[in-house]
Amino acid sequence: MKIKTYPEATQELRKIAAFCKQQWGIEIAHRLIETYQRNKKRLSSNPYMAPIEPLLANREYVYRGLVIHKYCK
């Protein structure tokens, strides 16, 4: 399965990483990005591991959401 990341999502991830870097340091920001990339790869290999997003269930394409941290989806 191919994962499509919208530009808005990439921009939000950059903002979150910048916030993490400012609050807790670069190592935590890197860990967040690495976790995101690792989970994105896992989802690509195993698309059914993440539930379908209920608010987007009636769309042409299937959208799935994966929690990468208890505060980040």
mmCIF file of C-alpha atoms in Angstrom:
data_model
loop_
_atom_site.group_PDB
_atom_site.id
_atom_site.type_symbol
_atom_site.label_atom_id
_atom_site.label_comp_id
_atom_site.label_asym_id
_atom_site.label_seq_id
_atom_site.Cartn_x
_atom_site.Cartn_y
_atom_site.Cartn_z
ATOM 1 C CA MET A 1 0.000 0.000 0.000
ATOM 2 C CA LYS A 2 1.253 3.464 -0.820
ATOM 3 C CA ILE A 3 0.977 6.059 1.934
ATOM 4 C CA LYS A 4 0.095 9.556 0.788
ATOM 5 C CA THR A 5 1.032 12.369 3.122
ATOM 6 C CA TYR A 6 -0.630 15.675 2.437
ATOM 7 C CA PRO A 7 1.477 18.868 2.576
ATOM 8 C CA GLU A 8 -0.618 20.140 5.491
ATOM 9 C CA ALA A 9 0.215 17.022 7.496
ATOM 10 C CA THR A 10 3.921 17.401 6.746
ATOM 11 C CA GLN A 11 3.770 21.035 7.834
ATOM 12 C CA GLU A 12 2.023 20.082 11.084
ATOM 13 C CA LEU A 13 4.640 17.413 11.773
ATOM 14 C CA ARG A 14 7.386 20.016 11.297
ATOM 15 C CA LYS A 15 5.631 22.343 13.746
ATOM 16 C CA ILE A 16 5.300 19.548 16.298
ATOM 17 C CA ALA A 17 8.977 18.617 15.880
ATOM 18 C CA ALA A 18 10.015 22.268 16.277
ATOM 19 C CA PHE A 19 7.947 22.520 19.455
ATOM 20 C CA CYS A 20 9.521 19.316 20.813
ATOM 21 C CA LYS A 21 12.985 20.642 19.990
ATOM 22 C CA GLN A 22 12.270 23.926 21.769
ATOM 23 C CA GLN A 23 10.758 22.287 24.843
ATOM 24 C CA TRP A 24 12.810 19.115 25.284
ATOM 25 C CA GLY A 25 15.751 19.220 22.881
ATOM 26 C CA ILE A 26 16.764 17.940 19.491
ATOM 27 C CA GLU A 27 17.031 14.294 20.547
ATOM 28 C CA ILE A 28 13.327 14.157 21.443
ATOM 29 C CA ALA A 29 12.399 15.896 18.181
ATOM 30 C CA HIS A 30 14.457 13.372 16.212
ATOM 31 C CA ARG A 31 12.886 10.506 18.122
ATOM 32 C CA LEU A 32 9.416 11.798 17.231
ATOM 33 C CA ILE A 33 10.281 11.994 13.520
ATOM 34 C CA GLU A 34 11.906 8.546 13.571
ATOM 35 C CA THR A 35 8.848 7.063 15.276
ATOM 36 C CA TYR A 36 6.600 8.676 12.672
ATOM 37 C CA GLN A 37 8.688 7.331 9.781
ATOM 38 C CA ARG A 38 8.925 3.846 11.295
ATOM 39 C CA ASN A 39 5.158 3.677 11.850
ATOM 40 C CA LYS A 40 4.440 5.028 8.380
ATOM 41 C CA LYS A 41 6.553 2.198 6.944
ATOM 42 C CA ARG A 42 4.751 -0.350 9.153
ATOM 43 C CA LEU A 43 1.371 0.971 8.038
ATOM 44 C CA SER A 44 2.443 0.727 4.407
ATOM 45 C CA SER A 45 3.336 -2.949 4.905
ATOM 46 C CA ASN A 46 0.306 -3.731 7.107
ATOM 47 C CA PRO A 47 -2.502 -1.317 6.168
ATOM 48 C CA TYR A 48 -5.154 -3.074 8.249
ATOM 49 C CA MET A 49 -3.251 -2.528 11.507
ATOM 50 C CA ALA A 50 -4.738 0.971 11.770
ATOM 51 C CA PRO A 51 -8.475 1.612 12.039
ATOM 52 C CA ILE A 52 -10.409 3.484 9.378
ATOM 53 C CA GLU A 53 -10.912 7.118 10.314
ATOM 54 C CA PRO A 54 -14.631 7.376 11.200
ATOM 55 C CA LEU A 55 -15.010 10.988 10.044
ATOM 56 C CA LEU A 56 -13.569 10.073 6.636
ATOM 57 C CA ALA A 57 -15.301 6.712 6.193
ATOM 58 C CA ASN A 58 -17.642 7.833 3.396
ATOM 59 C CA ARG A 59 -14.910 9.080 1.058
ATOM 60 C CA GLU A 60 -13.739 7.662 -2.249
ATOM 61 C CA TYR A 61 -10.436 6.534 -0.714
ATOM 62 C CA VAL A 62 -9.869 4.750 2.578
ATOM 63 C CA TYR A 63 -8.179 6.827 5.277
ATOM 64 C CA ARG A 64 -6.585 5.142 8.258
ATOM 65 C CA GLY A 65 -5.132 6.728 11.354
ATOM 66 C CA LEU A 66 -2.272 5.438 13.442
ATOM 67 C CA VAL A 67 -1.443 6.793 16.870
ATOM 68 C CA ILE A 68 2.318 7.347 17.045
ATOM 69 C CA HIS A 69 2.220 8.837 20.517
ATOM 70 C CA LYS A 70 -0.610 9.207 22.972
ATOM 71 C CA TYR A 71 -0.885 12.886 21.986
ATOM 72 C CA CYS A 72 -0.120 12.527 18.238
ATOM 73 C CA LYS A 73 -2.179 10.765 15.649
#
